PDB file of C-alpha atoms and ligand atoms in Angstrom:
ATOM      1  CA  UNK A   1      14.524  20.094  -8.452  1.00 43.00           C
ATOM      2  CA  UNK A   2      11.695  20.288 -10.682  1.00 47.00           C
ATOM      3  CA  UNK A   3       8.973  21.840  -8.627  1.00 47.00           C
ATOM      4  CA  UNK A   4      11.649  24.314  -7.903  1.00 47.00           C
ATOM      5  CA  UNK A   5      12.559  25.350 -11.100  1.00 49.00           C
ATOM      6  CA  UNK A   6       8.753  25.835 -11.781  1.00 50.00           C
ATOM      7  CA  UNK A   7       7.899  27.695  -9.050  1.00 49.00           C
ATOM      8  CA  UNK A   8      10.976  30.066 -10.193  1.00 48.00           C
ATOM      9  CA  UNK A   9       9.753  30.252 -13.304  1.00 48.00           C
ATOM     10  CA  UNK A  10       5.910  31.066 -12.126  1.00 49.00           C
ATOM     11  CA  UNK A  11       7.389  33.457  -9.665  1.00 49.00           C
ATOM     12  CA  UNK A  12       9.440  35.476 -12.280  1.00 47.00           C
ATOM     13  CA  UNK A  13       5.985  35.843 -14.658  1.00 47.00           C
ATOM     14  CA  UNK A  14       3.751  37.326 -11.615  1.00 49.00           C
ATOM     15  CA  UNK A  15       7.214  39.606 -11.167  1.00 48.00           C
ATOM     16  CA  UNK A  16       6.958  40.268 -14.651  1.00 47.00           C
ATOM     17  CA  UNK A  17       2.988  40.944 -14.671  1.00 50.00           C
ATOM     18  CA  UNK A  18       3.806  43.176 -11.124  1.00 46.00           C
ATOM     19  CA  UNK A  19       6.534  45.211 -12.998  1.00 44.00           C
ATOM     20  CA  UNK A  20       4.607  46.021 -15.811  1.00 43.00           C
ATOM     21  CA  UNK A  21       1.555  47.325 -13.324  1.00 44.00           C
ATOM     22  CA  UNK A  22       3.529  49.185 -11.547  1.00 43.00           C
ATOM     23  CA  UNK A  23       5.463  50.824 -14.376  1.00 42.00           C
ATOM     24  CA  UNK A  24       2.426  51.789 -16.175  1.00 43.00           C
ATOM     25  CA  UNK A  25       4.480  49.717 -19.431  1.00 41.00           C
ATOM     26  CA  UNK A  26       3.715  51.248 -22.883  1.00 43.00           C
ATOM     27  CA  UNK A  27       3.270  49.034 -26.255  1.00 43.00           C
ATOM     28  CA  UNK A  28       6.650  47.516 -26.375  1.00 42.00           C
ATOM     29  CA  UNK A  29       5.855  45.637 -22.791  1.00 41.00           C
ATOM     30  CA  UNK A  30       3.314  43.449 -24.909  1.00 41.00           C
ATOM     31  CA  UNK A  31       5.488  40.380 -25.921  1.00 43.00           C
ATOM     32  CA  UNK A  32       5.719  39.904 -22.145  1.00 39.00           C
ATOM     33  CA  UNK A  33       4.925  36.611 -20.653  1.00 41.00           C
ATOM     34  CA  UNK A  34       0.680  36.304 -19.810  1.00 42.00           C
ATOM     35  CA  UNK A  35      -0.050  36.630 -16.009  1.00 42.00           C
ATOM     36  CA  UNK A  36      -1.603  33.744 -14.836  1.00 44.00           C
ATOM     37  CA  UNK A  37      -3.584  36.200 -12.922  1.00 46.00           C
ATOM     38  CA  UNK A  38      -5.558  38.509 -15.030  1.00 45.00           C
ATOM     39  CA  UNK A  39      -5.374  42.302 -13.874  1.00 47.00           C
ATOM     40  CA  UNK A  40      -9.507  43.614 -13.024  1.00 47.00           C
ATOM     41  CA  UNK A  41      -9.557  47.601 -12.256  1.00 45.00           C
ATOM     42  CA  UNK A  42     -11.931  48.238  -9.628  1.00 44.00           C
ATOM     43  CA  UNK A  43     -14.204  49.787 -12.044  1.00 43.00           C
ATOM     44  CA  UNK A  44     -13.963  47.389 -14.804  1.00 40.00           C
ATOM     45  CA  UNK A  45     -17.134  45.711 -15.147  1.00 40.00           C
ATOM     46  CA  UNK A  46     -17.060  41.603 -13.987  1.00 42.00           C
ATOM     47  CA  UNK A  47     -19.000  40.638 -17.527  1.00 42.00           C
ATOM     48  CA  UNK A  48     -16.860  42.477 -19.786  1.00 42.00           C
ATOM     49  CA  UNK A  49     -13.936  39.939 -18.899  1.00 43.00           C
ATOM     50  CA  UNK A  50     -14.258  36.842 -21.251  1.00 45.00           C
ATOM     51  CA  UNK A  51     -11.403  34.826 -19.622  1.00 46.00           C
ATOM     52  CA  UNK A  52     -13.634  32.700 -17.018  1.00 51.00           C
ATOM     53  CA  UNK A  53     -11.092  30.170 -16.786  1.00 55.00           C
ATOM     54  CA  UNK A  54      -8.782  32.362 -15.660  1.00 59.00           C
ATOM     55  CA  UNK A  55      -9.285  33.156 -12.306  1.00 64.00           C
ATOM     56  CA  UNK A  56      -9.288  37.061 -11.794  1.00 78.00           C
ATOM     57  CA  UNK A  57      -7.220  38.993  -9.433  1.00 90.00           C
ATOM     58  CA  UNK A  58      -7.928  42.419  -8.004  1.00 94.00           C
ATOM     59  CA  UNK A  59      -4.699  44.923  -8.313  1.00 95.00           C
ATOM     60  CA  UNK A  60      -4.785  48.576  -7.551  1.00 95.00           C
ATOM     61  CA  UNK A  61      -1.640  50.530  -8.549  1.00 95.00           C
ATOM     62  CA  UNK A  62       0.322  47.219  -7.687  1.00 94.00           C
ATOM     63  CA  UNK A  63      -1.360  46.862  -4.338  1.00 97.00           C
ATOM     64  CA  UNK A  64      -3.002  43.417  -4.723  1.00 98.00           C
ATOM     65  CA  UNK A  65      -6.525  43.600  -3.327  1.00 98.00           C
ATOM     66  CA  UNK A  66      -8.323  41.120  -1.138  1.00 98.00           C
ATOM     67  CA  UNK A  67     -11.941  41.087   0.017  1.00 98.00           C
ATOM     68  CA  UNK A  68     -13.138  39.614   2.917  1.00 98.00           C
ATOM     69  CA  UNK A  69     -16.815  38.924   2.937  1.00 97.00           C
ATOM     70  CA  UNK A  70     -19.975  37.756   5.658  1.00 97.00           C
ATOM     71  CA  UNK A  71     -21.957  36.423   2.944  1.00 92.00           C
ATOM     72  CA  UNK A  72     -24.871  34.153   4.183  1.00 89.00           C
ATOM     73  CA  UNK A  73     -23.295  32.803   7.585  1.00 89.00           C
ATOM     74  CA  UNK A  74     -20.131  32.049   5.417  1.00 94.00           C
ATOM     75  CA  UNK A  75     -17.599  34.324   6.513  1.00 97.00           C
ATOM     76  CA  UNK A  76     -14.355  34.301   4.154  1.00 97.00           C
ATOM     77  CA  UNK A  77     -11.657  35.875   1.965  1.00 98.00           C
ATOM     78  CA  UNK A  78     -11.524  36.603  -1.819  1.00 97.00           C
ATOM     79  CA  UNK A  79      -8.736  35.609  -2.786  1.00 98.00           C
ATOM     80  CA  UNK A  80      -8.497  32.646  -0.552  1.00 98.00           C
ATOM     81  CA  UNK A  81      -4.844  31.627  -1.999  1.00 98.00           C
ATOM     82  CA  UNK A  82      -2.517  33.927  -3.255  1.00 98.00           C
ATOM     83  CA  UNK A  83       0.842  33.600  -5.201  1.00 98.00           C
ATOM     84  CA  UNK A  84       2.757  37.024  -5.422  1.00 97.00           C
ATOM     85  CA  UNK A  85       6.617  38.204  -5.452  1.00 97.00           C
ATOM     86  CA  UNK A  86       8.624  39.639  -2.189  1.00 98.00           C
ATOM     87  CA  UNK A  87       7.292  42.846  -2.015  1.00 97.00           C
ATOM     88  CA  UNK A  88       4.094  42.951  -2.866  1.00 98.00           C
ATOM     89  CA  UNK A  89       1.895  45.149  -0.546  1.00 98.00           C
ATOM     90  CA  UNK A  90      -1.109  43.159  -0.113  1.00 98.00           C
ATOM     91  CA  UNK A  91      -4.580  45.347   0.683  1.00 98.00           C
ATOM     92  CA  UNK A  92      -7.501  44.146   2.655  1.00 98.00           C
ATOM     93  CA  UNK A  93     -10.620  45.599   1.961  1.00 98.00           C
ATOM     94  CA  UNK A  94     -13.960  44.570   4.453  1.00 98.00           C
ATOM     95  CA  UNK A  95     -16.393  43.995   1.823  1.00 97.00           C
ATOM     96  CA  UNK A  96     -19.290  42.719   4.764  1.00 97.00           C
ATOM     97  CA  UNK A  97     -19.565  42.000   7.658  1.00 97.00           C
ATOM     98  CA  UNK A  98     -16.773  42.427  10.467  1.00 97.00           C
ATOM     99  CA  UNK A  99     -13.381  40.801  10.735  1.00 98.00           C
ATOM    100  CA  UNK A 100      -9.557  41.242  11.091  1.00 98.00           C
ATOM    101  CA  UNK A 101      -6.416  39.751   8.749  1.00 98.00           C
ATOM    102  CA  UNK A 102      -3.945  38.815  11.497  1.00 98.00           C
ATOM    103  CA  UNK A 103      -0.995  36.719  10.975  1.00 98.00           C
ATOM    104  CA  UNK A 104      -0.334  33.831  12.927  1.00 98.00           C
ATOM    105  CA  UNK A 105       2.631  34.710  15.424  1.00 98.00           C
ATOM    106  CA  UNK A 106       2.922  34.924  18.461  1.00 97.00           C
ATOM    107  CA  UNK A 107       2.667  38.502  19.126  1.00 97.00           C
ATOM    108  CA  UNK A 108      -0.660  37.477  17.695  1.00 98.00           C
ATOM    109  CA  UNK A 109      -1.545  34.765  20.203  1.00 97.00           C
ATOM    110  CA  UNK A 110      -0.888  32.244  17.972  1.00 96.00           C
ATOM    111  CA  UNK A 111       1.873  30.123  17.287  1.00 96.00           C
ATOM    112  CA  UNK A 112       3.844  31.562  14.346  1.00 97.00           C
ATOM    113  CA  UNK A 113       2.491  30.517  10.860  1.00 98.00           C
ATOM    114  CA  UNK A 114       4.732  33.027   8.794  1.00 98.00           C
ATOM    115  CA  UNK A 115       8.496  33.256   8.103  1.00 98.00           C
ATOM    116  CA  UNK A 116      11.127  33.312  10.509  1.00 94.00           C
ATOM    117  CA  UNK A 117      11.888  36.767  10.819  1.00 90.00           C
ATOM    118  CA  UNK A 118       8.906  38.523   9.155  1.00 97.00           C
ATOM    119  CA  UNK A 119       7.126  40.928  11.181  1.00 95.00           C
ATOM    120  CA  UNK A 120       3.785  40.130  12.512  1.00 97.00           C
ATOM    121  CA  UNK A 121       0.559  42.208  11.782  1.00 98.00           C
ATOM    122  CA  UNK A 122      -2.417  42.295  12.570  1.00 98.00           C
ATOM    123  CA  UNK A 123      -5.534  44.877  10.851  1.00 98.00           C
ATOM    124  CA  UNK A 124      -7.520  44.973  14.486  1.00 98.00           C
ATOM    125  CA  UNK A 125     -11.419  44.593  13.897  1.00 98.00           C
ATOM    126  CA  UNK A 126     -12.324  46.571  10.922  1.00 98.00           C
ATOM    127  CA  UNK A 127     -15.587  47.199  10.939  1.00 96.00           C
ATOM    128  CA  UNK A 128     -16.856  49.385   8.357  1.00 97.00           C
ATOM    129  CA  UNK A 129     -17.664  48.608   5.145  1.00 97.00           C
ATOM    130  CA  UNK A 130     -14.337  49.586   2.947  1.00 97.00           C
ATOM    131  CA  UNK A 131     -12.179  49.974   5.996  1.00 98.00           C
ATOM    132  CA  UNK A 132      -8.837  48.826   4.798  1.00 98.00           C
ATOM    133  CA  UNK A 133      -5.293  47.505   5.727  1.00 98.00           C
ATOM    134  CA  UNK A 134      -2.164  46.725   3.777  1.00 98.00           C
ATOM    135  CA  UNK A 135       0.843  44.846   4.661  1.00 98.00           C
ATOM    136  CA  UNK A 136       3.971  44.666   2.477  1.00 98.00           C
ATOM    137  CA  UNK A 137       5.393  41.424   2.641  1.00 98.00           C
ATOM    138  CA  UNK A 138       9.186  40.909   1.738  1.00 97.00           C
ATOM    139  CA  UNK A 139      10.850  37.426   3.061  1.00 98.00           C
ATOM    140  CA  UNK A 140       9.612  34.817   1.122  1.00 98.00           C
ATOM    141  CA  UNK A 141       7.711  32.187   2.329  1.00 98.00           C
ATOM    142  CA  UNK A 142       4.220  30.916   3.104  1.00 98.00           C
ATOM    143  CA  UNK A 143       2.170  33.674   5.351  1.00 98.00           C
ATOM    144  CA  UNK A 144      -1.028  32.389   7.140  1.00 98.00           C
ATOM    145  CA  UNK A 145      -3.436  34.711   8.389  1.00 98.00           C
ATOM    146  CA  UNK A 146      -6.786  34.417  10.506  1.00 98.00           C
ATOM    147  CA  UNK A 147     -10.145  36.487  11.002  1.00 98.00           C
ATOM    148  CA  UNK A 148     -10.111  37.007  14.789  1.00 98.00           C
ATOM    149  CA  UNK A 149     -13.819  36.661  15.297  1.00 97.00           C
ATOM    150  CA  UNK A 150     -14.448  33.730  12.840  1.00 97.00           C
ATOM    151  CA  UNK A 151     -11.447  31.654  12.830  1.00 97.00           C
ATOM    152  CA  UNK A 152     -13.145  28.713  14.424  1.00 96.00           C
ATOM    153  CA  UNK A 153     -15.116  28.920  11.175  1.00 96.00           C
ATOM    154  CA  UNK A 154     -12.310  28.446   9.163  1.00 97.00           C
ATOM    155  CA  UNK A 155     -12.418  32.067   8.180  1.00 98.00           C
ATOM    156  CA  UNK A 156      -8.142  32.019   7.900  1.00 98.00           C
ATOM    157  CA  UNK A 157      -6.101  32.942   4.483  1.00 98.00           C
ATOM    158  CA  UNK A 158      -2.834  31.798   3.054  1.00 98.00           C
ATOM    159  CA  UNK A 159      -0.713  33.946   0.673  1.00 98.00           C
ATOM    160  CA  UNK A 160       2.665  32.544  -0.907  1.00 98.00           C
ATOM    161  CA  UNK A 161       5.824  34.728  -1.032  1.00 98.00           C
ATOM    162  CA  UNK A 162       8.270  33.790  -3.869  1.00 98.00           C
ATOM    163  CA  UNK A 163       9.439  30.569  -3.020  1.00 98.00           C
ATOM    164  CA  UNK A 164       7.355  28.353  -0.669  1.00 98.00           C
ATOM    165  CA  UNK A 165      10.324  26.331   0.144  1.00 97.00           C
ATOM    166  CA  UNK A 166      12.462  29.490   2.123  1.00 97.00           C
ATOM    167  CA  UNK A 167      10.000  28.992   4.985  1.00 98.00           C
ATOM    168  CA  UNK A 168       7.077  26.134   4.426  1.00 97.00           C
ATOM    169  CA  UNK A 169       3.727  26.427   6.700  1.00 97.00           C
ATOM    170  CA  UNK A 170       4.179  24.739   9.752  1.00 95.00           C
ATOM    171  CA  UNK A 171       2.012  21.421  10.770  1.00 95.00           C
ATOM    172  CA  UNK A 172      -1.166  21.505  10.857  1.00 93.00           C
ATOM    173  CA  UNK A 173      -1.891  19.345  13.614  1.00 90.00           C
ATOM    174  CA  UNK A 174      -2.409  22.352  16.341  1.00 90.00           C
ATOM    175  CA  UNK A 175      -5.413  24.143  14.561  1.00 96.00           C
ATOM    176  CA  UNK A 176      -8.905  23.795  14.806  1.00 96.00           C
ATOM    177  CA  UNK A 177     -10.206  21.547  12.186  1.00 96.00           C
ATOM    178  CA  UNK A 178     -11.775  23.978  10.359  1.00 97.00           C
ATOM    179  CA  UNK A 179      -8.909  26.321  10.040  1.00 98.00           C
ATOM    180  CA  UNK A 180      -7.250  22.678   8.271  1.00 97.00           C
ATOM    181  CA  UNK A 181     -10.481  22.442   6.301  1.00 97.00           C
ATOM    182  CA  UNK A 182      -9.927  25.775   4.907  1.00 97.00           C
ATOM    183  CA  UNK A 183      -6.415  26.529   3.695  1.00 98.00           C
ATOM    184  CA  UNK A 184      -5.547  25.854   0.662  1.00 98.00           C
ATOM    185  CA  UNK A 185      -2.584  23.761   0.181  1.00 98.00           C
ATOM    186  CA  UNK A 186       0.785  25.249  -0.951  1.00 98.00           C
ATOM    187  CA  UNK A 187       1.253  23.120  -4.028  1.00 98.00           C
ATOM    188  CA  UNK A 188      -2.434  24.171  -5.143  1.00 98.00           C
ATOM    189  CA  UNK A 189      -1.965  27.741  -4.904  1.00 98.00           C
ATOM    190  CA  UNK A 190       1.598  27.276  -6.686  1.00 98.00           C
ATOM    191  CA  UNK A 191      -0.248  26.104  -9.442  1.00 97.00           C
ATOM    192  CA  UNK A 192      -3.467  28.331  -9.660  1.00 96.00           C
ATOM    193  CA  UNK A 193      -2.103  31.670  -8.314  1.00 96.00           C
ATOM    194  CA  UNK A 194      -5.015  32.582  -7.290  1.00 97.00           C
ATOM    195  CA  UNK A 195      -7.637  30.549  -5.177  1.00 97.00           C
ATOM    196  CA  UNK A 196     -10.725  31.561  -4.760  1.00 95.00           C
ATOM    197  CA  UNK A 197     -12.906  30.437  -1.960  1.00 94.00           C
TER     198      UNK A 197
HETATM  199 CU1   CU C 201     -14.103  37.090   9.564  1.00 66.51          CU
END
Protein backbone atom coordinates (compact mmCIF):
# COMPACT_ATOMS: atom_id res chain seq x y z
CA UNK A 1 0.00 0.00 0.00
CA UNK A 2 0.97 3.43 -0.52
CA UNK A 3 0.99 4.95 2.90
CA UNK A 4 3.05 1.94 3.65
CA UNK A 5 5.63 2.24 1.34
CA UNK A 6 5.97 5.93 2.54
CA UNK A 7 6.12 5.44 5.91
CA UNK A 8 9.06 2.81 5.00
CA UNK A 9 10.64 5.12 3.17
CA UNK A 10 10.34 8.09 5.99
CA UNK A 11 11.33 5.51 8.50
CA UNK A 12 14.59 4.43 6.68
CA UNK A 13 15.72 8.47 6.38
CA UNK A 14 15.23 9.16 10.34
CA UNK A 15 17.34 5.57 10.47
CA UNK A 16 19.62 7.09 8.20
CA UNK A 17 19.79 10.65 10.08
CA UNK A 18 20.03 8.27 13.61
CA UNK A 19 23.01 6.28 12.11
CA UNK A 20 24.90 9.05 11.09
CA UNK A 21 24.45 10.73 14.86
CA UNK A 22 25.37 8.02 16.39
CA UNK A 23 28.40 7.17 14.26
CA UNK A 24 29.80 10.54 14.53
CA UNK A 25 29.87 10.17 10.18
CA UNK A 26 32.82 12.04 8.57
CA UNK A 27 32.55 14.01 5.03
CA UNK A 28 31.67 11.14 2.86
CA UNK A 29 28.18 10.68 5.01
CA UNK A 30 27.08 14.07 3.27
CA UNK A 31 25.18 12.82 0.11
CA UNK A 32 22.91 11.19 2.71
CA UNK A 33 19.25 11.70 2.53
CA UNK A 34 18.11 15.28 4.69
CA UNK A 35 16.41 14.43 8.08
CA UNK A 36 13.18 15.71 8.16
CA UNK A 37 14.12 16.50 11.64
CA UNK A 38 16.95 18.87 11.93
CA UNK A 39 19.65 17.83 14.64
CA UNK A 40 19.91 21.13 17.57
CA UNK A 41 22.95 20.44 20.17
CA UNK A 42 21.93 21.51 23.45
CA UNK A 43 24.22 24.36 23.23
CA UNK A 44 23.56 25.48 19.81
CA UNK A 45 21.95 28.70 19.95
CA UNK A 46 17.84 28.64 18.77
CA UNK A 47 18.57 31.90 16.31
CA UNK A 48 21.51 30.62 14.64
CA UNK A 49 19.20 27.88 12.92
CA UNK A 50 17.67 29.44 9.68
CA UNK A 51 15.44 26.42 8.82
CA UNK A 52 12.07 27.68 10.65
CA UNK A 53 10.05 25.54 8.58
CA UNK A 54 11.63 22.75 9.64
CA UNK A 55 10.58 21.81 12.83
CA UNK A 56 13.69 21.18 15.17
CA UNK A 57 14.39 18.16 17.15
CA UNK A 58 16.55 17.86 20.24
CA UNK A 59 19.21 14.75 19.98
CA UNK A 60 21.96 14.13 22.43
CA UNK A 61 24.48 11.43 21.40
CA UNK A 62 21.41 9.67 19.65
CA UNK A 63 19.25 9.94 22.72
CA UNK A 64 16.31 11.97 21.35
CA UNK A 65 15.39 14.63 23.90
CA UNK A 66 11.97 15.69 25.06
CA UNK A 67 10.97 18.55 27.36
CA UNK A 68 8.13 18.68 29.33
CA UNK A 69 7.13 22.11 30.44
CA UNK A 70 4.43 24.06 33.20
CA UNK A 71 4.42 27.08 31.21
CA UNK A 72 1.53 29.52 32.18
CA UNK A 73 -1.15 26.90 33.53
CA UNK A 74 -0.38 24.94 30.24
CA UNK A 75 1.30 21.94 31.23
CA UNK A 76 2.81 19.90 28.12
CA UNK A 77 5.55 18.11 26.16
CA UNK A 78 8.08 19.39 23.54
CA UNK A 79 8.00 17.32 21.20
CA UNK A 80 4.37 16.56 21.37
CA UNK A 81 4.61 13.90 18.31
CA UNK A 82 7.46 12.01 17.57
CA UNK A 83 8.52 9.74 14.59
CA UNK A 84 11.78 7.69 15.38
CA UNK A 85 13.23 4.04 14.43
CA UNK A 86 13.05 0.78 16.89
CA UNK A 87 15.58 1.57 19.14
CA UNK A 88 15.75 4.81 19.78
CA UNK A 89 16.24 5.67 23.53
CA UNK A 90 13.99 8.47 24.05
CA UNK A 91 15.10 11.09 27.11
CA UNK A 92 12.77 13.12 29.18
CA UNK A 93 14.03 16.08 30.59
CA UNK A 94 11.54 18.28 33.31
CA UNK A 95 12.09 21.59 31.94
CA UNK A 96 9.21 23.24 34.71
CA UNK A 97 7.12 22.44 36.70
CA UNK A 98 6.39 18.74 38.00
CA UNK A 99 5.23 15.72 36.07
CA UNK A 100 5.84 12.04 35.07
CA UNK A 101 6.07 10.24 31.29
CA UNK A 102 4.16 7.02 31.98
CA UNK A 103 2.94 4.76 29.38
CA UNK A 104 -0.45 3.71 29.20
CA UNK A 105 -0.62 -0.07 30.41
CA UNK A 106 -1.92 -1.54 32.75
CA UNK A 107 0.80 -1.97 35.15
CA UNK A 108 0.27 1.75 34.83
CA UNK A 109 -3.41 1.88 35.77
CA UNK A 110 -4.39 2.43 32.53
CA UNK A 111 -5.58 0.41 29.86
CA UNK A 112 -2.66 -0.41 27.53
CA UNK A 113 -1.96 2.31 24.84
CA UNK A 114 1.47 0.78 23.62
CA UNK A 115 2.41 -2.41 21.73
CA UNK A 116 1.55 -5.76 22.59
CA UNK A 117 4.45 -6.96 24.25
CA UNK A 118 6.46 -3.78 25.00
CA UNK A 119 7.33 -3.21 28.46
CA UNK A 120 5.62 -0.59 30.40
CA UNK A 121 7.42 2.41 32.13
CA UNK A 122 6.78 4.81 33.95
CA UNK A 123 9.52 8.05 35.12
CA UNK A 124 7.58 8.43 38.76
CA UNK A 125 7.12 12.27 39.64
CA UNK A 126 10.21 14.04 38.68
CA UNK A 127 10.39 16.94 40.28
CA UNK A 128 13.42 18.87 39.86
CA UNK A 129 14.26 20.95 37.31
CA UNK A 130 16.56 18.65 34.79
CA UNK A 131 15.61 15.45 36.50
CA UNK A 132 15.58 12.99 33.69
CA UNK A 133 14.36 9.53 32.37
CA UNK A 134 15.00 7.52 29.25
CA UNK A 135 13.27 4.64 27.82
CA UNK A 136 14.54 2.65 24.82
CA UNK A 137 11.83 1.65 22.78
CA UNK A 138 12.24 -1.41 20.34
CA UNK A 139 8.77 -3.06 18.98
CA UNK A 140 7.36 -0.88 16.66
CA UNK A 141 4.29 0.68 17.03
CA UNK A 142 2.43 3.71 18.36
CA UNK A 143 3.46 4.40 22.28
CA UNK A 144 1.12 6.77 24.27
CA UNK A 145 2.23 8.22 27.34
CA UNK A 146 0.56 10.49 30.14
CA UNK A 147 1.73 13.14 32.87
CA UNK A 148 0.30 11.57 36.04
CA UNK A 149 -0.66 14.80 37.71
CA UNK A 150 -2.02 16.66 34.60
CA UNK A 151 -3.48 14.15 32.38
CA UNK A 152 -6.98 15.41 32.82
CA UNK A 153 -5.40 18.45 31.18
CA UNK A 154 -4.50 16.73 28.29
CA UNK A 155 -0.91 16.81 29.37
CA UNK A 156 -0.35 13.01 27.46
CA UNK A 157 2.37 12.38 24.47
CA UNK A 158 2.45 10.08 21.52
CA UNK A 159 5.72 8.83 19.92
CA UNK A 160 5.66 6.51 16.68
CA UNK A 161 7.95 3.43 16.43
CA UNK A 162 8.82 2.41 12.81
CA UNK A 163 5.75 1.36 11.41
CA UNK A 164 2.45 2.60 12.94
CA UNK A 165 0.62 -0.21 11.40
CA UNK A 166 2.59 -3.28 13.67
CA UNK A 167 0.46 -2.10 16.60
CA UNK A 168 -2.03 1.11 15.89
CA UNK A 169 -3.27 3.25 19.10
CA UNK A 170 -6.20 1.84 20.45
CA UNK A 171 -9.80 3.79 20.43
CA UNK A 172 -10.11 6.65 21.78
CA UNK A 173 -13.42 6.48 23.13
CA UNK A 174 -12.25 5.56 26.94
CA UNK A 175 -10.15 8.80 27.63
CA UNK A 176 -10.95 11.93 29.01
CA UNK A 177 -11.71 14.39 26.37
CA UNK A 178 -8.88 16.27 26.78
CA UNK A 179 -6.40 13.51 26.58
CA UNK A 180 -8.47 13.09 22.74
CA UNK A 181 -8.04 16.84 22.37
CA UNK A 182 -4.42 16.51 22.73
CA UNK A 183 -2.79 13.69 20.79
CA UNK A 184 -1.76 14.15 17.77
CA UNK A 185 -3.00 11.86 15.20
CA UNK A 186 -0.79 9.06 13.74
CA UNK A 187 -1.04 10.07 10.12
CA UNK A 188 0.02 13.76 11.22
CA UNK A 189 3.02 12.84 13.00
CA UNK A 190 3.90 10.33 10.00
CA UNK A 191 4.07 13.22 8.00
CA UNK A 192 5.74 16.00 10.20
CA UNK A 193 8.09 13.86 12.37
CA UNK A 194 8.05 16.02 14.76
CA UNK A 195 4.96 17.82 16.40
CA UNK A 196 5.29 20.36 18.44
CA UNK A 197 2.69 21.39 20.90
CU1 LIG B 1 2.54 17.25 33.60
Amino acid sequence: MKTTAKATAIALVIGAMITFLVGCGPAEEASAPQPAAQEQTTDSAQDSNDTADEPQLEIDNGVVVIGMYASAGRNYNDPLGLHVEPGTTIRFVNRSGMHSATAYHPDNGRDRRIPDGAQAWDSGLMSRRDQQFEVTLTAEGVYDYFCIPHEAMGHVGRIVVGDPEASPPAPADGLPQAVRNALPSVDRIMTEHVVRP
